[in-house]
Amino acid sequence: MDKTLKIALTTGVMTLGIVITATPVDAATMTTQQQAFVNKMTPAILADTSKYGLYPSIQMAQATLESGWGQSTLSTKANNYFGVKGAFNGQSVTMWTTEYSGGKPYSVQAQFAKYPSAYESVDAQGKLLKNGVSWNTEYYAGAWRSRAKNYKEAAYGLQGRYATAPTYAQLLINLIEEYHFDQLDNDGYKNGSYYLKGKPASGYINDGNGWFWFENGRKYTGFRFYMGTYYWFEKGSRIDNEWRSAWNLQYYVDREGRAVQGDGYKVNGTYYNFGHDGTFFLRGKANGYVNTTDGWLWIENGQRYTGFRKYMGAYYFFINGVRQHNRWVSEWGLNYYVGSDGRSVQGSHVKIGNKVYNFGTNGTFYLR
């Protein structure tokens, strides 16, 4: 990033902070529910098919067909979007399913895998297509990108193997063409760059393995403006609770990854000033009576102070930075009393409780 962002940190004019929802289709062709399903499944499908060498269009069409756009009982109760039978980590559900024999349908009960989320379901289905079955590791090879020239060939590579329905391949092809799922086949990672809608991606994007900041397809390092504030990213990952340097200045990002601002911000027991003008960089350690992240405290050289300090024309006593009230305190071998407003009292006839005390009248404040 060039030095112009230093100005942007002051003016807040950068507008790159946009969440990119990976959607390969024209939303106008879908219902809101269908679009939400595609948005939900796309990151995991792109990651999965890149890993296993499959067609994203095929996996999206399968998920759509097998789960009824995510509305089937199997998908809502078991996060199983592909009708994968068996179990996952010992978890399964038993449901009725339709099979075909000699081209004729019949119903039978079967065990289906139950997944903790859609991501595990997508990965399990991709792994199945890549690794095949125990007696034939290339059982689904007809769907691999290395074997099928396009999604149509891949669809027919699954018919009679993944599903027994005689029209299974054509059903997948129809979905791909009607909803433009084929656009997904140009997306995902290629030569180390991440693509969406056929172009190198930019923005804060879930690539199926987590959220990362991309610029021109590459995971980015540096500050970027997002959702109203500035975050620091390293190789795309948001960094939390860390000091970082940029433009020969120091910054600190909090537990939510945001560049901090304001005076009296505590980092590892020390209070710092980061200013109030939207520039975020470190000014130095806090000093004086400061409204810190722990409330109003007297701070000296970044640390909580104990003792007397003059503030707004009066003397106050602080213990560990906290202003004291209605109590006796000792300093320099002398005794003092601070009242309800925290100020050291003065005068020759000061009543405290049921007694009257003399604290002098010459601005020294100590008990006579």
XYZ file of C-alpha atoms in Angstrom:
368
model
C 0.000 0.000 0.000
C 1.300 3.467 -0.793
C 1.581 6.339 1.625
C -1.725 7.888 0.499
C -3.568 5.647 2.953
C -2.093 7.722 5.749
C -4.356 10.489 4.481
C -7.224 8.045 4.181
C -6.788 7.078 7.819
C -7.443 10.726 8.618
C -10.292 11.428 6.226
C -11.976 8.031 6.215
C -12.493 8.168 2.462
C -11.327 4.682 1.517
C -14.185 2.532 0.266
C -12.555 -0.831 -0.347
C -14.169 -2.381 2.734
C -16.908 -4.405 1.073
C -17.903 -7.946 1.971
C -17.918 -9.945 -1.238
C -20.647 -12.566 -1.269
C -19.561 -15.152 -3.782
C -22.607 -15.674 -6.009
C -22.241 -17.074 -9.539
C -25.756 -16.461 -10.822
C -28.112 -13.710 -11.789
C -30.146 -13.099 -8.642
C -33.130 -12.121 -10.784
C -33.514 -15.760 -11.882
C -33.838 -17.013 -8.306
C -36.033 -16.645 -5.280
C -34.535 -15.048 -2.177
C -34.309 -18.470 -0.534
C -32.543 -19.978 -3.533
C -30.056 -17.113 -3.684
C -29.336 -17.508 0.041
C -28.657 -21.207 -0.520
C -26.187 -20.487 -3.340
C -24.435 -17.831 -1.244
C -24.152 -20.272 1.649
C -22.757 -23.148 -0.395
C -20.417 -21.332 -2.807
C -17.362 -20.741 -0.545
C -17.218 -24.362 0.602
C -17.835 -25.705 -2.896
C -15.079 -23.583 -4.460
C -12.610 -24.668 -1.777
C -13.649 -28.311 -2.024
C -13.580 -28.640 -5.793
C -10.205 -26.902 -5.990
C -8.866 -29.441 -3.506
C -10.319 -32.510 -5.211
C -10.172 -31.486 -8.874
C -13.929 -31.372 -9.496
C -16.352 -29.085 -11.304
C -17.967 -26.522 -8.957
C -20.996 -26.345 -11.257
C -21.586 -30.071 -10.797
C -21.265 -29.959 -7.020
C -23.607 -26.945 -6.777
C -26.150 -28.671 -9.018
C -25.904 -31.859 -6.970
C -26.384 -29.959 -3.712
C -29.371 -28.122 -5.201
C -30.961 -31.279 -6.583
C -30.251 -33.600 -3.657
C -31.343 -31.123 -0.968
C -34.158 -29.267 -2.754
C -32.274 -25.962 -2.413
C -31.408 -26.821 1.172
C -35.023 -27.420 2.208
C -35.052 -31.236 2.411
C -35.474 -32.930 5.764
C -32.068 -34.556 5.335
C -30.336 -31.201 4.843
C -32.229 -29.349 7.594
C -31.907 -32.157 10.161
C -28.509 -33.611 9.254
C -26.681 -30.932 7.175
C -26.467 -33.595 4.483
C -26.828 -31.808 1.138
C -25.800 -34.638 -1.168
C -27.688 -37.658 0.076
C -24.455 -39.304 1.215
C -25.212 -42.590 2.961
C -23.411 -44.056 5.960
C -22.204 -42.042 8.952
C -19.896 -39.139 9.803
C -17.913 -39.505 13.023
C -20.457 -42.135 14.047
C -23.422 -39.811 13.463
C -26.257 -40.774 11.106
C -30.005 -40.554 10.532
C -32.357 -43.161 9.053
C -34.687 -41.972 6.311
C -36.764 -43.243 3.425
C -35.211 -42.861 -0.030
C -36.149 -43.720 -3.597
C -33.956 -46.133 -5.545
C -34.273 -47.543 -9.044
C -34.040 -51.115 -10.315
C -34.545 -51.881 -13.962
C -35.634 -48.283 -14.453
C -38.427 -48.646 -11.886
C -38.493 -46.700 -8.589
C -38.944 -48.248 -5.176
C -38.690 -46.927 -1.607
C -36.318 -48.209 1.024
C -35.004 -47.022 4.389
C -31.299 -46.188 4.573
C -28.768 -44.608 6.914
C -27.468 -41.201 5.888
C -24.484 -39.332 7.309
C -25.203 -36.515 9.764
C -22.775 -33.542 9.568
C -22.169 -30.681 12.028
C -22.366 -28.102 9.210
C -22.632 -27.679 5.454
C -18.839 -27.457 5.146
C -18.295 -31.025 6.347
C -21.040 -32.219 4.012
C -19.426 -30.540 1.007
C -15.984 -31.890 1.888
C -17.250 -35.433 2.449
C -19.001 -35.478 -0.917
C -15.937 -34.112 -2.719
C -13.698 -36.657 -1.004
C -16.075 -39.434 -2.053
C -15.971 -38.396 -5.714
C -12.185 -38.110 -5.638
C -11.365 -41.282 -3.719
C -14.112 -43.546 -5.030
C -15.182 -46.689 -3.218
C -13.213 -49.417 -1.489
C -13.245 -51.733 -4.490
C -12.550 -49.039 -7.105
C -10.773 -45.764 -6.318
C -11.681 -44.446 -9.806
C -15.356 -45.259 -9.528
C -16.310 -41.591 -9.991
C -13.371 -40.635 -12.226
C -15.776 -39.673 -14.990
C -16.618 -36.539 -12.970
C -13.003 -35.418 -12.444
C -11.845 -32.313 -14.286
C -8.819 -34.295 -15.432
C -11.085 -36.794 -17.203
C -14.203 -34.831 -18.188
C -13.759 -31.986 -20.692
C -16.732 -30.034 -19.314
C -19.577 -30.182 -16.821
C -21.786 -32.127 -19.237
C -19.298 -34.973 -19.490
C -18.867 -34.846 -15.707
C -22.628 -35.116 -15.202
C -22.835 -38.255 -17.340
C -19.787 -39.600 -15.518
C -21.936 -39.698 -12.377
C -25.078 -41.234 -13.859
C -25.633 -44.812 -12.801
C -22.836 -44.530 -10.259
C -23.534 -41.679 -7.887
C -27.292 -41.959 -8.458
C -29.404 -44.653 -10.073
C -32.007 -42.271 -11.553
C -31.878 -42.651 -15.373
C -32.228 -38.884 -15.889
C -29.739 -37.829 -13.197
C -27.147 -36.348 -15.589
C -29.710 -34.328 -17.506
C -31.238 -33.010 -14.276
C -27.804 -31.696 -13.236
C -27.180 -30.159 -16.657
C -30.595 -28.461 -16.645
C -29.903 -26.871 -13.257
C -26.444 -25.711 -14.321
C -27.750 -24.083 -17.479
C -30.900 -22.568 -15.996
C -29.118 -20.970 -13.039
C -25.730 -20.367 -14.684
C -23.815 -22.515 -12.235
C -21.205 -22.989 -14.977
C -19.843 -19.545 -14.046
C -18.450 -21.213 -10.935
C -16.128 -23.318 -13.085
C -13.989 -20.229 -13.702
C -13.741 -19.441 -9.989
C -11.669 -20.600 -7.032
C -7.866 -20.745 -6.801
C -5.824 -20.705 -9.989
C -2.038 -20.389 -9.904
C -2.200 -19.001 -6.368
C -4.854 -16.355 -7.132
C -8.478 -16.503 -6.049
C -11.174 -15.814 -8.643
C -14.852 -14.885 -8.397
C -17.066 -14.507 -11.467
C -14.000 -15.204 -13.571
C -11.997 -12.264 -12.206
C -9.290 -11.950 -9.520
C -11.190 -11.284 -6.296
C -10.869 -8.208 -4.071
C -12.426 -7.542 -0.655
C -13.100 -9.473 2.539
C -14.054 -12.890 1.248
C -14.792 -16.334 2.630
C -12.846 -18.678 0.360
C -14.213 -21.791 2.063
C -11.286 -21.996 4.459
C -12.099 -18.785 6.342
C -12.372 -15.029 5.845
C -9.451 -13.297 4.130
C -8.737 -9.904 2.596
C -7.945 -10.281 -1.099
C -6.678 -7.710 -3.556
C -6.488 -8.627 -7.214
C -6.785 -12.285 -6.250
C -3.974 -12.288 -3.685
C -4.131 -12.334 0.094
C -3.188 -8.847 1.267
C -0.909 -7.520 4.018
C -1.530 -4.060 5.499
C -4.347 -1.758 6.631
C -7.703 -1.726 4.907
C -10.945 0.135 5.632
C -13.895 -2.165 6.296
C -17.307 -1.681 7.920
C -16.478 1.799 9.174
C -13.028 1.222 10.643
C -9.478 0.124 9.796
C -8.143 -3.414 10.158
C -4.695 -4.892 9.720
C -4.338 -8.021 7.603
C -1.353 -10.312 7.127
C -1.497 -12.653 4.152
C -5.208 -11.969 4.175
C -5.799 -12.900 7.816
C -7.097 -10.288 10.237
C -4.659 -9.632 13.082
C -5.939 -9.021 16.632
C -4.302 -7.635 19.803
C -1.022 -6.702 18.155
C 1.254 -3.717 17.481
C 1.954 -3.022 13.828
C 4.070 -0.467 11.940
C 3.127 1.450 8.810
C 4.544 4.650 7.273
C 7.142 4.763 10.107
C 4.347 5.061 12.688
C 3.045 2.670 15.332
C -0.518 1.360 15.551
C -2.346 -1.103 17.764
C -5.250 -3.316 16.711
C -7.646 -4.540 19.402
C -9.199 -7.943 20.055
C -11.602 -7.353 17.158
C -8.792 -6.373 14.810
C -9.644 -2.665 14.725
C -7.019 0.072 14.835
C -7.542 1.781 18.208
C -8.000 5.487 18.785
C -8.288 7.795 21.788
C -6.265 8.485 24.923
C -5.617 6.133 27.807
C -5.893 2.887 25.867
C -4.339 0.054 27.895
C -2.026 -2.426 26.228
C -0.374 -5.044 28.462
C -0.716 -2.868 31.571
C 0.509 0.386 30.012
C -1.774 3.246 28.927
C -1.154 4.956 25.586
C -2.537 7.912 23.637
C -3.640 7.373 20.044
C -5.232 10.765 19.405
C -8.788 11.747 18.501
C -8.581 12.968 14.904
C -9.033 9.700 13.022
C -5.346 9.090 12.337
C -4.971 6.191 14.811
C -1.176 6.286 15.213
C 0.584 6.200 18.593
C 1.341 9.573 20.217
C 3.095 8.176 23.272
C 2.388 6.976 26.772
C -0.520 8.608 28.582
C 0.004 11.258 31.265
C -2.360 13.199 33.545
C -5.984 12.685 34.498
C -7.186 10.563 31.621
C -10.446 8.843 30.770
C -8.880 5.458 30.105
C -10.324 2.151 29.044
C -10.612 1.481 32.819
C -12.285 4.799 33.630
C -10.823 8.100 34.875
C -7.308 7.562 36.250
C -4.216 9.610 37.022
C -1.526 8.241 34.722
C 2.180 9.063 34.616
C 4.389 7.651 31.867
C 1.685 5.139 31.027
C 1.327 3.774 34.561
C -1.249 4.303 37.300
C 0.048 6.827 39.823
C -0.173 6.846 43.632
C 0.198 10.143 45.482
C -0.855 13.804 45.336
C -1.260 15.689 42.087
C -2.542 19.200 41.349
C -5.434 19.235 38.939
C -7.695 22.156 37.979
C -6.516 24.346 40.888
C -6.749 21.787 43.692
C -4.763 18.868 45.092
C -6.090 15.334 44.800
C -4.778 12.068 46.132
C -4.691 8.992 43.904
C -4.098 5.364 44.751
C -3.216 3.189 41.768
C -4.578 5.981 39.606
C -7.963 6.159 41.338
C -8.992 9.455 42.948
C -9.705 9.098 46.675
C -12.649 10.543 48.632
C -13.550 11.067 52.319
C -10.423 9.531 53.793
C -7.162 10.234 55.586
C -3.981 9.823 53.560
C -0.282 10.123 54.402
C 2.448 11.677 52.305
C 5.941 13.040 53.139
C 5.460 11.979 56.767
C 2.368 14.206 57.123
C -1.367 13.520 57.297
C -4.003 14.931 54.982
C -7.714 14.510 54.451
C -9.514 14.423 51.103
C -13.181 15.317 51.076
C -16.242 14.107 49.157
C -15.065 15.925 46.016
C -11.600 14.358 46.302
C -9.816 17.628 47.108
C -7.411 18.030 50.039
C -9.179 20.028 52.719
C -7.838 23.227 54.259
C -8.807 25.534 57.131
C -8.422 25.822 60.878
C -11.866 24.486 61.821
C -12.665 21.516 59.611
C -15.201 19.064 60.995
C -14.660 15.423 60.141
C -17.114 13.106 61.802
C -17.597 14.419 65.355
C -14.214 16.140 65.576
C -12.778 19.448 64.430
C -9.305 19.633 62.906
C -6.812 22.323 61.897
C -5.272 21.989 58.415
C -3.855 25.511 58.242
C -4.712 28.300 55.854
C -1.489 28.821 53.887
C -2.051 26.306 51.101
C -0.046 23.482 52.670
C -3.101 21.343 53.526
C -1.451 19.058 56.094
C -2.920 18.337 59.526
C -1.667 20.604 62.312
